[in-house]
Structure formats: C-alpha cells, structure tokens
Amino acid sequence: MSLVVMKFGGTSVEDPAAIDRTAKIVAGRVAAGKKPVVVVSAMARVTDQLLRCASSSAQGDRTGALAISSRLRSRHRDTACALVKNPKEASTLANWIDRKFDQLDEILRGLAAILELTPRISDLIVSYGERLSSRMIAAAFAERGVNAAHVDARDVIVTDSQYQKAIPIDAIIEKRAAEKIHPLVQEGKVPVLGGFIASNEAGITTTLGRGGSDFTGALIGGAMHAEAIEIWTDVDGIMTSDPRVCPDALRVKVISFEEAAELAYFGAKVLHPATILPAVKKNIPVLVLNSKNPANEGTRIISLAPHCKSPFKSIAVKKKLSIIDVVASRMLMTHGYLKEIFTIFDKYQTPVDMVSTSEVSVSLTVDSNDKLPLIAAELSKLADVKYEGKKALVCMVGEDIRGQNGMAARVFAAIRHINVRMISQGASEINMSFMIEEDDADEAVRSLHAAFFQQPDPEIFDVEARKPAGANSR
Ligand code: ADP
Ligand code: ASP
Ligand code: MG
C-alpha cells in the first residue's frame, strides 16, 4: 500500500529550520501518494548531553546535571515555540515539555542522592531525547498540513532487557505495529515515532544502542512490509569514505546489502550496523538520503548490486580499538587453545573484530573497553599477554574484489608510508581490513581514496559531483 518508512537523524531535526525542511519532505511524499511512517532521532547532540547529565548526577554533581537539563529545557521550549503558533497547541506543548523536564530533573536529583547509575536508569534518562523530539515534531507537522499522529515508540518496539543495547523481539513488534501503527495509516494519518527507544515486555524503557534510530526505522519497515526504508541524514548518501575525513569522497549510487552491512559494522557511522537485517529478511530496499539536499537521489541499498568496474565501493574506519597479543609459552598451540581464549572474551561479552594467528601467537582486536585489564589478567593464565589501545581498523569494502589478483599489493603500496599491525581479508571476500595506529587513520584513508577512486565507475559513483581539478583556483 505504498508504505514508506522515513527516518530522520539528529541533524535533520536539530532546529526549527531543519524540522521545517523535514515536514516539507514528508509532505512531498504524501503528495506523491505515499503513506509515510516517520521515525525521528533526538535533536542533534541531545543524546550526548543527556548521558552527561546522567553521569554528572551519579558523580554527585547535582548542580552541573541540572544546569545541562535546564539548557535542554530551553532549547526544546524555544524550538516548540518557533514551530507551533496555534496558541492552544503551543501552550499544551509547552506545558507538556515542562512536565517532561520536571520528571527528568526529579530523576537526576534522585541519582545525585544514590550516586549509582545503572544501565536501566541510563536508558530511562536518555529516552527523553526521542520522547521530546517525536512529540514536538508531530505537533510541528500537524501545523504544516501533515496529518501527523504521535505514537510512543516504546509501545511498539519491544525488546529483551539488555539495557543500552537491547535486542528487539520481531514477533511482538510485528503485532504491535499492526495494532498501533497500521490503523493510523489506514485513516490517512502519518504516524511519528521516536527512534532508538523501546521497552521490554514488562514495559520498562530500553534502548537499541547509539545510532539506533536507523534500526527502529528498519524494524518498523520490516514489520509493516514497507516498500522502502528511507534514512534521511546530513550527507548525500553512502560515500566512498567519510566526507569529514576525505572531502573529495563521492556518493555511491547503489550498493548491496552485504557491502553496506560490512561498512556499517566497520565504522561508517552513516548507517547503524543492525539496520540492514530487517530489510534483508523482507527484501526491502533501503535508501540513504540528504535532508539538506532532498533532490539528490542518494544511495540505494539493494540485495544484488550491479557489477562495478572499481574493486572497492567505500572505505570505513573504526577507531578506539585495542589490539591484544597472546603469545603461548609452549611452542605449539594445543588443541582447544583458541576455544579457551574465546571463552574468556565471551565471558566478558566483548566481541572480537579481527583475529590473526600464527603457530605460537594470537592477535585479536576489540573495542577499547574497561573490561580489558580483567580479560588480560585471565588470558595471562594461558600465555603471555600484551595489549595496546589507540588503534584503528581500516576496512575496504567491495564485492568486486572477489578473485582479483594483486589487490593486496595495490592496497599496501598506497599506504607504504604507514605501519600496518594486522591484516585480514574476510571470509566474506568483500572486505580487506588492516589495523594501524589511530593517529595514522585519516591519512591512510586519504591515500587509499586517492589511489582507488581516481577513475571511478560512473554507473556506480556520482562522478558528476566531483569538481574538475582547479575548479576552486582562479
Ligand atoms: P544521523 O544523525 O542522521 O543519524 P550520523 O551522524 O549518525 O547521522 O551519520 C551521518 C554521518 O556519517 C555523516 O555526517 C558522515 O560524517 C558520517 N560518515 C561516516 N562514513 C560515511 C560514509 N561512508 N558515507 C557517508 N557518511 C559517512
Ligand atoms: N539519538 C540516538 C543517538 O544519538 C539515536 C540516533 O540518533 O540514532 O545515539
Ligand atoms: Mg546515525
């Protein structure tokens, strides 16, 4: 029934002008005969600030926490005031925002008294970001002629109780979407929900992990068999590398689910890594679009990408990693040795990104975290252990590296000036990854980009957007 899920990230709802643009984009879809379901993030930077509120109050800095909350209250009140002019609506919304901040302040005061921040309370505090933005945006849409209906995402997205990175329960989400969203769409309304926030089966607030609003969009798209899932952000789509690092990055016009998942997992922040799964299950195309440049066609993520003449589609970087070297004291690794090592990582629920083994040693990379000293202490019962932080994993992704000879030589020639610590060509055969010092990462990406995207395939990359050499000079 031409249902499309439209997810707008923090920068797409960061201030009244951005919310106004978002309303126009949604109105455009309605005018084109589509039935949008809208998912919104918290306003830009709000999630970080709420997390800071929580940790300040748990450390006893009640005044500091309440000061951040007070600034957030003003920002939301001012935004609501700029967006909603109908006096009755405006006063209902302003009172509602005040009530939410009164509740939040109450929680922060309690936290400053008990001085302990549990993951469950952290999720409750951080949920205010999306609860506030979604309600406010629904009101702004209504005033701009979009027949919006606010839905509390926590009534639809049901998860287990792993606070801060809860796992969704698909069957319940499908049922709730049918009960709570579908009838609104049938009535011609545009449901507006907050991303990222959810609740467990007992109704206690959980979240899907940082960047999780994309995942909410995909879950709803999957549950409702949408014809497309649109991820609206602040760049023209998935680019050949992070445009903040590499200003001449090009838009990738079309990419496969598998490639996009690999990029997202290895650090391309443009998409939350879990987003792809619900879309793959139901074969729903995902589009990444720019809310500041809505006319641009963005990136289309589909199950089978067309053949591309360039080996790689994009370069991702994952920073803040640590490398752990486990060197066995005996010469040969005995049977079951790797299992023992992995059991220890499993015990501390620490996923391993990359592994490389030799006869006597194993090197592993993990996200830097505070469990590392404990993991190292346990590992040292088996072998000599060293670990070092400030590492980055560079991951080059493309289905067309399959079976190409000499690719590793080309990659490492491009970064011959950089010290490489670990190398892996994944079993998926669509990525080539290596670990370097974090400080070298940006330079490595720029060198690789220059080497591999000089003559990009125009079928796959938006080469027209590339400025001709010297275009900026006189
Ligand atoms: P949102 O708030 O809309 O969810 P994010 O900040 O999470 O947006 O993601 C968008 C950002 O992702 C971009 O501004 C860009 O800096 C970064 N990014 C990293 N890698 C890529 C890539 N390969 N293509 C596009 N953007 C990327
Ligand atoms: N607001 C959440 C975050 O900043 C979720 C999201 O924006 O996707 O992590
Ligand atoms: Mg994001």
CSV table of C-alpha atoms in Angstrom, one decimal, residues 88-351:
chain,number,residue,atom,x,y,z
A,88,LYS,CA,-3.8,26.4,22.3
A,89,GLU,CA,-1.5,23.8,20.7
A,90,ALA,CA,1.5,25.9,21.7
A,91,SER,CA,0.5,26.1,25.3
A,92,THR,CA,-0.4,22.4,25.5
A,93,LEU,CA,3.0,21.5,24.1
A,94,ALA,CA,5.0,24.0,26.3
A,95,ASN,CA,3.3,22.6,29.4
A,96,TRP,CA,4.0,19.0,28.3
A,97,ILE,CA,7.7,19.8,27.7
A,98,ASP,CA,7.9,21.4,31.1
A,99,ARG,CA,6.3,18.3,32.7
A,100,LYS,CA,8.8,16.0,31.0
A,101,PHE,CA,11.7,18.1,32.2
A,102,ASP,CA,10.3,18.3,35.7
A,103,GLN,CA,10.2,14.5,35.7
A,104,LEU,CA,13.8,14.3,34.3
A,105,ASP,CA,15.1,16.7,37.0
A,106,GLU,CA,13.4,14.6,39.6
A,107,ILE,CA,15.3,11.5,38.4
A,108,LEU,CA,18.6,13.5,38.3
A,109,ARG,CA,18.1,14.6,41.9
A,110,GLY,CA,17.4,11.0,42.9
A,111,LEU,CA,20.5,9.9,41.1
A,112,ALA,CA,22.6,12.5,42.8
A,113,ALA,CA,21.4,11.1,46.2
A,114,ILE,CA,22.0,7.5,45.4
A,115,LEU,CA,25.2,8.0,43.4
A,116,GLU,CA,24.8,5.0,41.2
A,117,LEU,CA,23.9,4.9,37.6
A,118,THR,CA,22.6,1.6,36.4
A,119,PRO,CA,22.2,0.8,32.7
A,120,ARG,CA,18.4,0.8,33.2
A,121,ILE,CA,18.3,4.3,34.6
A,122,SER,CA,20.7,5.5,31.9
A,123,ASP,CA,18.2,4.3,29.3
A,124,LEU,CA,15.4,6.0,31.1
A,125,ILE,CA,17.2,9.3,31.1
A,126,VAL,CA,18.4,9.1,27.6
A,127,SER,CA,15.0,8.2,26.3
A,128,TYR,CA,13.8,11.8,27.0
A,129,GLY,CA,15.6,12.9,23.8
A,130,GLU,CA,13.5,10.9,21.4
A,131,ARG,CA,10.3,11.3,23.5
A,132,LEU,CA,10.6,15.0,23.4
A,133,SER,CA,11.6,15.3,19.7
A,134,SER,CA,8.9,13.0,18.4
A,135,ARG,CA,6.1,14.7,20.2
A,136,MET,CA,7.3,18.1,19.3
A,137,ILE,CA,7.8,17.2,15.6
A,138,ALA,CA,4.4,15.6,15.4
A,139,ALA,CA,2.9,18.9,16.5
A,140,ALA,CA,5.0,20.8,14.1
A,141,PHE,CA,4.0,18.5,11.2
A,142,ALA,CA,0.3,19.0,12.1
A,143,GLU,CA,0.6,22.7,11.8
A,144,ARG,CA,2.3,22.3,8.4
A,145,GLY,CA,-0.6,20.3,6.9
A,146,VAL,CA,0.8,16.9,7.5
A,147,ASN,CA,-1.8,14.8,9.3
A,148,ALA,CA,0.6,13.6,12.0
A,149,ALA,CA,-0.2,11.3,14.9
A,150,HIS,CA,2.3,10.8,17.6
A,151,VAL,CA,3.0,7.2,18.7
A,152,ASP,CA,5.1,6.3,21.7
A,153,ALA,CA,7.8,4.0,20.2
A,154,ARG,CA,8.0,2.2,23.5
A,155,ASP,CA,4.5,0.8,22.9
A,156,VAL,CA,5.7,-0.7,19.6
A,157,ILE,CA,9.4,-1.6,19.7
A,158,VAL,CA,9.6,-4.4,22.3
A,159,THR,CA,13.0,-5.8,23.3
A,160,ASP,CA,14.7,-8.0,25.8
A,161,SER,CA,16.1,-6.4,28.9
A,162,GLN,CA,19.7,-5.8,27.8
A,163,TYR,CA,19.7,-2.2,28.6
A,164,GLN,CA,21.7,0.1,26.4
A,165,LYS,CA,21.8,-2.4,23.5
A,166,ALA,CA,18.5,-4.3,23.8
A,167,ILE,CA,17.6,-7.0,21.2
A,168,PRO,CA,14.2,-6.5,19.5
A,169,ILE,CA,11.6,-9.2,19.6
A,170,ASP,CA,10.3,-9.3,16.0
A,171,ALA,CA,7.1,-11.2,16.6
A,172,ILE,CA,5.9,-8.7,19.2
A,173,ILE,CA,6.9,-5.7,17.1
A,174,GLU,CA,5.0,-7.0,14.1
A,175,LYS,CA,1.9,-7.5,16.3
A,176,ARG,CA,2.2,-4.1,17.9
A,177,ALA,CA,2.8,-2.3,14.6
A,178,ALA,CA,-0.3,-4.0,13.2
A,179,GLU,CA,-2.3,-2.8,16.3
A,180,LYS,CA,-0.9,0.7,16.9
A,181,ILE,CA,0.5,2.0,13.6
A,182,HIS,CA,-1.4,0.3,10.8
A,183,PRO,CA,-4.8,1.7,11.8
A,184,LEU,CA,-3.4,5.2,11.8
A,185,VAL,CA,-2.0,4.7,8.3
A,186,GLN,CA,-5.4,3.3,7.2
A,187,GLU,CA,-7.1,6.5,8.4
A,188,GLY,CA,-4.7,8.6,6.3
A,189,LYS,CA,-2.6,9.7,9.2
A,190,VAL,CA,1.2,10.0,9.3
A,191,PRO,CA,2.5,8.2,12.5
A,192,VAL,CA,5.5,9.9,14.1
A,193,LEU,CA,7.7,7.9,16.5
A,194,GLY,CA,11.0,8.4,18.3
A,195,GLY,CA,13.8,6.1,17.1
A,196,PHE,CA,16.3,4.4,19.4
A,197,ILE,CA,13.8,3.9,22.4
A,198,ALA,CA,12.0,0.8,23.2
A,199,SER,CA,10.6,-1.1,26.2
A,200,ASN,CA,10.9,-4.7,27.5
A,201,GLU,CA,7.9,-6.9,27.9
A,202,ALA,CA,7.3,-5.5,31.4
A,203,GLY,CA,7.1,-2.0,29.9
A,204,ILE,CA,10.4,-0.8,31.3
A,205,THR,CA,12.3,1.6,28.9
A,206,THR,CA,15.2,0.2,27.0
A,207,THR,CA,17.3,1.5,24.1
A,208,LEU,CA,18.8,-0.1,20.9
A,209,GLY,CA,22.3,1.3,21.3
A,210,ARG,CA,23.9,4.5,20.0
A,211,GLY,CA,22.8,5.4,16.5
A,212,GLY,CA,19.8,3.0,16.9
A,213,SER,CA,17.1,5.2,15.3
A,214,ASP,CA,18.1,3.7,11.9
A,215,PHE,CA,17.4,0.3,13.4
A,216,THR,CA,14.0,1.5,14.6
A,217,GLY,CA,13.2,2.6,11.1
A,218,ALA,CA,14.2,-0.7,9.7
A,219,LEU,CA,12.3,-2.7,12.3
A,220,ILE,CA,9.1,-0.8,11.5
A,221,GLY,CA,9.8,-1.1,7.8
A,222,GLY,CA,10.3,-4.9,8.2
A,223,ALA,CA,7.3,-5.4,10.5
A,224,MET,CA,5.0,-3.4,8.2
A,225,HIS,CA,6.4,-4.8,4.9
A,226,ALA,CA,7.2,-1.2,3.7
A,227,GLU,CA,8.1,-0.7,0.1
A,228,ALA,CA,11.2,1.3,1.1
A,229,ILE,CA,13.1,2.4,4.2
A,230,GLU,CA,14.5,5.9,3.8
A,231,ILE,CA,17.3,7.0,6.1
A,232,TRP,CA,17.5,10.8,5.9
A,233,THR,CA,20.8,12.3,7.1
A,234,ASP,CA,23.2,15.2,6.6
A,235,VAL,CA,25.2,13.8,3.6
A,236,ASP,CA,24.2,12.8,0.1
A,237,GLY,CA,24.2,9.1,0.8
A,238,ILE,CA,26.8,6.4,1.5
A,239,MET,CA,30.0,8.0,0.2
A,240,THR,CA,33.3,6.4,-0.8
A,241,SER,CA,34.6,7.4,2.6
A,242,ASP,CA,33.6,9.6,5.5
A,243,PRO,CA,33.4,13.1,3.8
A,244,ARG,CA,34.6,14.7,7.0
A,245,VAL,CA,37.9,12.9,6.6
A,246,CYS,CA,38.1,12.9,2.8
A,247,PRO,CA,36.4,15.9,1.3
A,248,ASP,CA,36.5,14.6,-2.2
A,249,ALA,CA,34.5,11.4,-1.3
A,250,LEU,CA,31.9,10.5,-3.9
A,251,ARG,CA,28.4,9.4,-3.5
A,252,VAL,CA,27.9,5.7,-4.1
A,253,LYS,CA,24.7,5.4,-6.1
A,254,VAL,CA,23.9,1.8,-5.5
A,255,ILE,CA,25.4,-0.7,-3.1
A,256,SER,CA,24.5,-4.2,-2.0
A,257,PHE,CA,23.0,-5.1,1.4
A,258,GLU,CA,26.2,-7.2,2.1
A,259,GLU,CA,28.5,-4.3,1.3
A,260,ALA,CA,26.5,-1.8,3.3
A,261,ALA,CA,26.3,-4.1,6.3
A,262,GLU,CA,30.1,-4.6,6.2
A,263,LEU,CA,30.7,-0.8,6.0
A,264,ALA,CA,28.3,-0.1,8.8
A,265,TYR,CA,29.8,-2.7,11.1
A,266,PHE,CA,33.3,-1.4,10.4
A,267,GLY,CA,32.6,2.1,11.4
A,268,ALA,CA,30.7,4.0,8.6
A,269,LYS,CA,28.5,5.9,11.0
A,270,VAL,CA,26.0,6.8,8.3
A,271,LEU,CA,24.1,3.6,9.0
A,272,HIS,CA,23.6,1.6,12.2
A,273,PRO,CA,25.0,-1.9,11.6
A,274,ALA,CA,21.8,-3.7,12.5
A,275,THR,CA,19.7,-1.6,10.1
A,276,ILE,CA,20.3,-3.9,7.2
A,277,LEU,CA,19.0,-7.1,8.7
A,278,PRO,CA,15.2,-6.5,8.8
A,279,ALA,CA,15.5,-5.1,5.3
A,280,VAL,CA,17.3,-8.1,4.0
A,281,LYS,CA,14.8,-10.5,5.6
A,282,LYS,CA,12.0,-8.9,3.7
A,283,ASN,CA,14.0,-7.7,0.7
A,284,ILE,CA,13.1,-4.1,1.3
A,285,PRO,CA,15.3,-1.5,-0.4
A,286,VAL,CA,17.0,1.0,1.9
A,287,LEU,CA,17.7,4.5,0.7
A,288,VAL,CA,20.1,6.9,2.3
A,289,LEU,CA,19.1,10.5,1.5
A,290,ASN,CA,20.2,14.0,2.5
A,291,SER,CA,17.5,16.2,4.2
A,292,LYS,CA,19.6,19.3,3.3
A,293,ASN,CA,19.6,18.3,-0.4
A,294,PRO,CA,16.4,16.3,-0.9
A,295,ALA,CA,16.5,16.5,-4.7
A,296,ASN,CA,19.6,14.3,-4.7
A,297,GLU,CA,18.8,10.7,-5.4
A,298,GLY,CA,21.1,9.4,-2.5
A,299,THR,CA,22.3,5.8,-2.2
A,300,ARG,CA,20.1,2.8,-2.9
A,301,ILE,CA,20.9,-0.4,-0.9
A,302,ILE,CA,19.6,-3.5,-2.7
A,303,SER,CA,20.1,-7.2,-2.5
A,304,LEU,CA,22.2,-7.6,-5.6
A,305,ALA,CA,24.4,-4.7,-6.6
A,306,PRO,CA,25.3,-4.4,-10.3
A,307,HIS,CA,28.8,-5.2,-11.3
A,308,CYS,CA,31.2,-2.4,-10.7
A,309,LYS,CA,34.5,-1.7,-12.5
A,310,SER,CA,36.2,-0.4,-9.4
A,311,PRO,CA,37.2,-3.0,-6.9
A,312,PHE,CA,36.0,-1.1,-3.8
A,313,LYS,CA,32.8,0.8,-3.1
A,314,SER,CA,33.9,2.5,0.1
A,315,ILE,CA,36.5,2.8,2.9
A,316,ALA,CA,35.3,2.6,6.5
A,317,VAL,CA,37.3,3.3,9.7
A,318,LYS,CA,36.6,2.0,13.2
A,319,LYS,CA,38.6,3.9,15.8
A,320,LYS,CA,39.1,3.4,19.6
A,321,LEU,CA,40.2,-0.2,19.2
A,322,SER,CA,42.7,-2.2,21.2
A,323,ILE,CA,45.0,-5.0,20.0
A,324,ILE,CA,45.7,-7.9,22.3
A,325,ASP,CA,48.7,-10.2,21.6
A,326,VAL,CA,48.6,-13.6,23.2
A,327,VAL,CA,51.9,-15.4,22.9
A,328,ALA,CA,51.9,-19.0,24.1
A,329,SER,CA,54.9,-20.0,26.1
A,330,ARG,CA,54.9,-23.5,24.7
A,331,MET,CA,55.9,-23.9,21.0
A,332,LEU,CA,52.9,-25.5,19.5
A,333,MET,CA,49.4,-24.4,20.3
A,334,THR,CA,47.5,-27.3,21.6
A,335,HIS,CA,44.1,-28.4,20.5
A,336,GLY,CA,41.3,-26.3,22.2
A,337,TYR,CA,43.6,-23.4,22.9
A,338,LEU,CA,41.7,-20.9,20.7
A,339,LYS,CA,38.5,-22.0,22.3
A,340,GLU,CA,39.9,-21.2,25.7
A,341,ILE,CA,40.9,-17.7,24.5
A,342,PHE,CA,37.5,-17.0,23.0
A,343,THR,CA,35.7,-18.4,26.1
A,344,ILE,CA,37.3,-15.6,28.1
A,345,PHE,CA,36.1,-12.9,25.6
A,346,ASP,CA,32.7,-14.4,25.7
A,347,LYS,CA,32.6,-14.3,29.5
A,348,TYR,CA,33.2,-10.5,29.4
A,349,GLN,CA,30.7,-10.1,26.5
A,350,THR,CA,33.4,-8.5,24.4
A,351,PRO,CA,33.1,-9.1,20.6
